[in-house]
């Protein structure tokens, strides 16, 4: 039926294509060595960046805690930690 065809075209994913706008998104990125990074110390010290870093560290600790809990008991309920 027409409805089934329309639903399949809507619900089944197709191929994704990345957009390229001028130089942005075009070409192949190079592998960057973190030692060569230029760090803007002023921005790094800003409260918003520091809050973001603290949040990432908190997420990392939460994942480590869940991993440790599941290593000790593979049936542990980690729902409250999520």
mmCIF file of N, CA and C in Angstrom:
data_model
loop_
_atom_site.group_PDB
_atom_site.id
_atom_site.type_symbol
_atom_site.label_atom_id
_atom_site.label_comp_id
_atom_site.label_asym_id
_atom_site.label_seq_id
_atom_site.Cartn_x
_atom_site.Cartn_y
_atom_site.Cartn_z
ATOM 1 N N UNK A 1 0.834 -1.187 0.000
ATOM 2 C CA UNK A 1 0.000 0.000 0.000
ATOM 3 C C UNK A 1 0.876 1.248 0.000
ATOM 4 N N UNK A 2 0.310 2.341 -0.330
ATOM 5 C CA UNK A 2 1.027 3.613 -0.393
ATOM 6 C C UNK A 2 1.514 4.025 0.992
ATOM 7 N N UNK A 3 0.692 3.784 2.005
ATOM 8 C CA UNK A 3 1.071 4.150 3.375
ATOM 9 C C UNK A 3 2.286 3.350 3.831
ATOM 10 N N UNK A 4 2.350 2.074 3.475
ATOM 11 C CA UNK A 4 3.488 1.234 3.865
ATOM 12 C C UNK A 4 4.769 1.703 3.187
ATOM 13 N N UNK A 5 4.685 2.074 1.941
ATOM 14 C CA UNK A 5 5.855 2.574 1.210
ATOM 15 C C UNK A 5 6.316 3.893 1.814
ATOM 16 N N UNK A 6 5.382 4.783 2.095
ATOM 17 C CA UNK A 6 5.723 6.074 2.685
ATOM 18 C C UNK A 6 6.356 5.882 4.061
ATOM 19 N N UNK A 7 5.806 4.958 4.850
ATOM 20 C CA UNK A 7 6.355 4.703 6.180
ATOM 21 C C UNK A 7 7.754 4.120 6.089
ATOM 22 N N UNK A 8 7.985 3.219 5.133
ATOM 23 C CA UNK A 8 9.309 2.620 5.013
ATOM 24 C C UNK A 8 10.332 3.648 4.568
ATOM 25 N N UNK A 9 9.939 4.573 3.706
ATOM 26 C CA UNK A 9 10.870 5.616 3.267
ATOM 27 C C UNK A 9 11.176 6.592 4.400
ATOM 28 N N UNK A 10 10.219 6.796 5.279
ATOM 29 C CA UNK A 10 10.398 7.715 6.399
ATOM 30 C C UNK A 10 11.182 7.077 7.535
ATOM 31 N N UNK A 11 10.896 5.837 7.847
ATOM 32 C CA UNK A 11 11.463 5.195 9.029
ATOM 33 C C UNK A 11 12.791 4.495 8.790
ATOM 34 N N UNK A 12 13.052 4.058 7.567
ATOM 35 C CA UNK A 12 14.299 3.361 7.291
ATOM 36 C C UNK A 12 15.378 4.385 6.954
ATOM 37 N N UNK A 13 16.493 4.344 7.661
ATOM 38 C CA UNK A 13 17.523 5.353 7.417
ATOM 39 C C UNK A 13 18.197 5.154 6.064
ATOM 40 N N UNK A 14 18.579 6.246 5.496
ATOM 41 C CA UNK A 14 19.304 6.212 4.234
ATOM 42 C C UNK A 14 20.764 6.539 4.481
ATOM 43 N N UNK A 15 21.495 6.715 3.416
ATOM 44 C CA UNK A 15 22.909 7.039 3.517
ATOM 45 C C UNK A 15 23.061 8.479 3.996
ATOM 46 N N UNK A 16 23.982 8.702 4.920
ATOM 47 C CA UNK A 16 24.249 10.046 5.424
ATOM 48 C C UNK A 16 25.395 10.660 4.645
ATOM 49 N N UNK A 17 25.264 11.920 4.336
ATOM 50 C CA UNK A 17 26.314 12.642 3.630
ATOM 51 C C UNK A 17 26.708 13.858 4.457
ATOM 52 N N UNK A 18 28.000 14.033 4.655
ATOM 53 C CA UNK A 18 28.481 15.188 5.403
ATOM 54 C C UNK A 18 28.455 16.415 4.500
ATOM 55 N N UNK A 19 28.075 17.520 5.079
ATOM 56 C CA UNK A 19 28.039 18.767 4.319
ATOM 57 C C UNK A 19 29.431 19.365 4.223
ATOM 58 N N UNK A 20 29.690 20.000 3.102
ATOM 59 C CA UNK A 20 30.965 20.684 2.913
ATOM 60 C C UNK A 20 30.665 22.114 2.490
ATOM 61 N N UNK A 21 31.081 23.054 3.306
ATOM 62 C CA UNK A 21 30.853 24.466 3.037
ATOM 63 C C UNK A 21 32.203 25.139 2.836
ATOM 64 N N UNK A 22 32.543 25.403 1.606
ATOM 65 C CA UNK A 22 33.826 26.030 1.323
ATOM 66 C C UNK A 22 34.951 25.141 1.819
ATOM 67 N N UNK A 23 35.909 25.708 2.541
ATOM 68 C CA UNK A 23 37.030 24.939 3.078
ATOM 69 C C UNK A 23 36.660 24.135 4.298
ATOM 70 N N UNK A 24 35.546 24.511 4.959
ATOM 71 C CA UNK A 24 35.128 23.816 6.167
ATOM 72 C C UNK A 24 34.543 22.467 5.810
ATOM 73 N N UNK A 25 35.102 21.410 6.379
ATOM 74 C CA UNK A 25 34.596 20.073 6.135
ATOM 75 C C UNK A 25 35.145 19.436 4.880
ATOM 76 N N UNK A 26 35.974 20.158 4.158
ATOM 77 C CA UNK A 26 36.519 19.624 2.917
ATOM 78 C C UNK A 26 37.884 19.016 3.163
ATOM 79 N N UNK A 27 38.220 18.040 2.391
ATOM 80 C CA UNK A 27 39.542 17.445 2.486
ATOM 81 C C UNK A 27 39.670 16.481 3.653
ATOM 82 N N UNK A 28 40.854 15.943 3.791
ATOM 83 C CA UNK A 28 41.125 14.974 4.838
ATOM 84 C C UNK A 28 41.912 15.637 5.958
ATOM 85 N N UNK A 29 41.446 15.529 7.200
ATOM 86 C CA UNK A 29 42.183 16.143 8.297
ATOM 87 C C UNK A 29 43.474 15.379 8.575
ATOM 88 N N UNK A 30 44.447 16.100 9.019
ATOM 89 C CA UNK A 30 45.719 15.481 9.362
ATOM 90 C C UNK A 30 45.666 14.952 10.789
ATOM 91 N N UNK A 31 46.543 14.020 11.093
ATOM 92 C CA UNK A 31 46.685 13.552 12.458
ATOM 93 C C UNK A 31 47.480 14.624 13.200
ATOM 94 N N UNK A 32 46.951 15.069 14.317
ATOM 95 C CA UNK A 32 47.585 16.144 15.067
ATOM 96 C C UNK A 32 48.201 15.579 16.335
ATOM 97 N N UNK A 33 49.432 15.955 16.591
ATOM 98 C CA UNK A 33 50.124 15.541 17.806
ATOM 99 C C UNK A 33 49.717 16.501 18.925
ATOM 100 N N UNK A 34 49.175 16.000 20.034
ATOM 101 C CA UNK A 34 48.758 16.875 21.124
ATOM 102 C C UNK A 34 49.893 17.760 21.657
ATOM 103 N N UNK A 35 51.133 17.321 21.499
ATOM 104 C CA UNK A 35 52.264 18.125 21.964
ATOM 105 C C UNK A 35 52.402 19.413 21.163
ATOM 106 N N UNK A 36 51.848 19.420 19.949
ATOM 107 C CA UNK A 36 51.932 20.596 19.093
ATOM 108 C C UNK A 36 50.762 21.566 19.282
ATOM 109 N N UNK A 37 49.853 21.245 20.175
ATOM 110 C CA UNK A 37 48.671 22.079 20.386
ATOM 111 C C UNK A 37 49.060 23.431 20.982
ATOM 112 N N UNK A 38 48.340 24.450 20.556
ATOM 113 C CA UNK A 38 48.517 25.788 21.123
ATOM 114 C C UNK A 38 47.367 25.991 22.093
ATOM 115 N N UNK A 39 47.700 26.227 23.340
ATOM 116 C CA UNK A 39 46.686 26.356 24.386
ATOM 117 C C UNK A 39 46.548 27.821 24.765
ATOM 118 N N UNK A 40 45.328 28.325 24.705
ATOM 119 C CA UNK A 40 45.046 29.691 25.112
ATOM 120 C C UNK A 40 44.830 29.668 26.629
ATOM 121 N N UNK A 41 45.853 30.045 27.364
ATOM 122 C CA UNK A 41 45.813 29.972 28.833
ATOM 123 C C UNK A 41 44.695 30.823 29.427
ATOM 124 N N UNK A 42 44.412 31.967 28.801
ATOM 125 C CA UNK A 42 43.363 32.850 29.322
ATOM 126 C C UNK A 42 41.993 32.181 29.241
ATOM 127 N N UNK A 43 41.715 31.568 28.092
ATOM 128 C CA UNK A 43 40.436 30.874 27.928
ATOM 129 C C UNK A 43 40.393 29.632 28.818
ATOM 130 N N UNK A 44 41.513 28.936 28.938
ATOM 131 C CA UNK A 44 41.569 27.736 29.770
ATOM 132 C C UNK A 44 41.241 28.053 31.226
ATOM 133 N N UNK A 45 41.618 29.235 31.683
ATOM 134 C CA UNK A 45 41.381 29.629 33.078
ATOM 135 C C UNK A 45 39.970 30.160 33.311
ATOM 136 N N UNK A 46 39.202 30.366 32.253
ATOM 137 C CA UNK A 46 37.856 30.925 32.412
ATOM 138 C C UNK A 46 36.965 29.973 33.201
ATOM 139 N N UNK A 47 35.984 30.549 33.879
ATOM 140 C CA UNK A 47 35.104 29.735 34.724
ATOM 141 C C UNK A 47 34.288 28.738 33.906
ATOM 142 N N UNK A 48 33.858 29.128 32.702
ATOM 143 C CA UNK A 48 33.045 28.200 31.903
ATOM 144 C C UNK A 48 33.861 26.993 31.463
ATOM 145 N N UNK A 49 35.126 27.212 31.087
ATOM 146 C CA UNK A 49 35.978 26.091 30.690
ATOM 147 C C UNK A 49 36.292 25.224 31.905
ATOM 148 N N UNK A 50 36.568 25.842 33.029
ATOM 149 C CA UNK A 50 36.863 25.075 34.240
ATOM 150 C C UNK A 50 35.655 24.260 34.695
ATOM 151 N N UNK A 51 34.451 24.820 34.548
ATOM 152 C CA UNK A 51 33.233 24.067 34.873
ATOM 153 C C UNK A 51 33.092 22.868 33.947
ATOM 154 N N UNK A 52 33.380 23.067 32.674
ATOM 155 C CA UNK A 52 33.314 21.973 31.703
ATOM 156 C C UNK A 52 34.309 20.875 32.009
ATOM 157 N N UNK A 53 35.531 21.269 32.356
ATOM 158 C CA UNK A 53 36.561 20.287 32.707
ATOM 159 C C UNK A 53 36.147 19.510 33.952
ATOM 160 N N UNK A 54 35.605 20.217 34.944
ATOM 161 C CA UNK A 54 35.147 19.548 36.170
ATOM 162 C C UNK A 54 34.013 18.569 35.861
ATOM 163 N N UNK A 55 33.116 18.958 34.950
ATOM 164 C CA UNK A 55 32.006 18.071 34.583
ATOM 165 C C UNK A 55 32.530 16.809 33.904
ATOM 166 N N UNK A 56 33.481 16.957 32.996
ATOM 167 C CA UNK A 56 34.050 15.793 32.311
ATOM 168 C C UNK A 56 34.752 14.885 33.306
ATOM 169 N N UNK A 57 35.475 15.471 34.245
ATOM 170 C CA UNK A 57 36.138 14.655 35.278
ATOM 171 C C UNK A 57 35.102 13.919 36.123
ATOM 172 N N UNK A 58 33.999 14.581 36.432
ATOM 173 C CA UNK A 58 32.920 13.928 37.190
ATOM 174 C C UNK A 58 32.322 12.766 36.423
ATOM 175 N N UNK A 59 32.079 12.957 35.115
ATOM 176 C CA UNK A 59 31.550 11.874 34.275
ATOM 177 C C UNK A 59 32.536 10.712 34.228
ATOM 178 N N UNK A 60 33.807 11.051 34.099
ATOM 179 C CA UNK A 60 34.842 10.012 34.038
ATOM 180 C C UNK A 60 34.855 9.207 35.341
ATOM 181 N N UNK A 61 34.734 9.880 36.466
ATOM 182 C CA UNK A 61 34.724 9.185 37.749
ATOM 183 C C UNK A 61 33.476 8.320 37.884
ATOM 184 N N UNK A 62 32.345 8.818 37.419
ATOM 185 C CA UNK A 62 31.103 8.036 37.476
ATOM 186 C C UNK A 62 31.228 6.753 36.666
ATOM 187 N N UNK A 63 31.810 6.856 35.485
ATOM 188 C CA UNK A 63 31.997 5.673 34.645
ATOM 189 C C UNK A 63 32.961 4.697 35.312
ATOM 190 N N UNK A 64 34.030 5.216 35.922
ATOM 191 C CA UNK A 64 34.979 4.347 36.626
ATOM 192 C C UNK A 64 34.291 3.635 37.790
ATOM 193 N N UNK A 65 33.433 4.359 38.510
ATOM 194 C CA UNK A 65 32.699 3.760 39.628
ATOM 195 C C UNK A 65 31.750 2.664 39.139
ATOM 196 N N UNK A 66 31.035 2.928 38.046
ATOM 197 C CA UNK A 66 30.124 1.922 37.506
ATOM 198 C C UNK A 66 30.894 0.698 37.019
ATOM 199 N N UNK A 67 32.037 0.934 36.394
ATOM 200 C CA UNK A 67 32.863 -0.175 35.908
ATOM 201 C C UNK A 67 33.340 -1.031 37.081
ATOM 202 N N UNK A 68 33.782 -0.374 38.160
ATOM 203 C CA UNK A 68 34.239 -1.112 39.334
ATOM 204 C C UNK A 68 33.095 -1.908 39.963
ATOM 205 N N UNK A 69 31.914 -1.293 40.024
ATOM 206 C CA UNK A 69 30.746 -1.981 40.583
ATOM 207 C C UNK A 69 30.397 -3.207 39.750
ATOM 208 N N UNK A 70 30.406 -3.059 38.424
ATOM 209 C CA UNK A 70 30.068 -4.181 37.560
ATOM 210 C C UNK A 70 31.166 -5.241 37.533
ATOM 211 N N UNK A 71 32.415 -4.855 37.774
ATOM 212 C CA UNK A 71 33.493 -5.842 37.856
ATOM 213 C C UNK A 71 33.313 -6.723 39.084
ATOM 214 N N UNK A 72 32.843 -6.115 40.168
ATOM 215 C CA UNK A 72 32.628 -6.862 41.404
ATOM 216 C C UNK A 72 31.356 -7.711 41.328
ATOM 217 N N UNK A 73 30.323 -7.200 40.646
ATOM 218 C CA UNK A 73 29.042 -7.906 40.563
ATOM 219 C C UNK A 73 28.412 -7.581 39.209
ATOM 220 N N UNK A 74 28.466 -8.532 38.275
ATOM 221 C CA UNK A 74 27.963 -8.289 36.927
ATOM 222 C C UNK A 74 26.448 -8.059 36.887
ATOM 223 N N UNK A 75 25.753 -8.377 37.969
ATOM 224 C CA UNK A 75 24.302 -8.186 38.050
ATOM 225 C C UNK A 75 23.922 -6.969 38.896
ATOM 226 N N UNK A 76 24.897 -6.137 39.230
ATOM 227 C CA UNK A 76 24.645 -4.976 40.096
ATOM 228 C C UNK A 76 23.684 -4.005 39.413
ATOM 229 N N UNK A 77 22.867 -3.345 40.225
ATOM 230 C CA UNK A 77 21.935 -2.350 39.732
ATOM 231 C C UNK A 77 22.653 -0.996 39.708
ATOM 232 N N UNK A 78 23.061 -0.560 38.523
ATOM 233 C CA UNK A 78 23.747 0.720 38.414
ATOM 234 C C UNK A 78 22.809 1.825 37.941
ATOM 235 N N UNK A 79 21.515 1.517 37.859
ATOM 236 C CA UNK A 79 20.521 2.502 37.431
ATOM 237 C C UNK A 79 20.560 3.792 38.221
ATOM 238 N N UNK A 80 20.637 3.728 39.561
ATOM 239 C CA UNK A 80 20.683 4.970 40.334
ATOM 240 C C UNK A 80 21.920 5.828 40.031
ATOM 241 N N UNK A 81 22.992 5.216 39.573
ATOM 242 C CA UNK A 81 24.197 5.995 39.274
ATOM 243 C C UNK A 81 24.097 6.687 37.929
ATOM 244 N N UNK A 82 23.186 6.211 37.103
ATOM 245 C CA UNK A 82 23.030 6.803 35.776
ATOM 246 C C UNK A 82 22.115 7.953 35.926
#
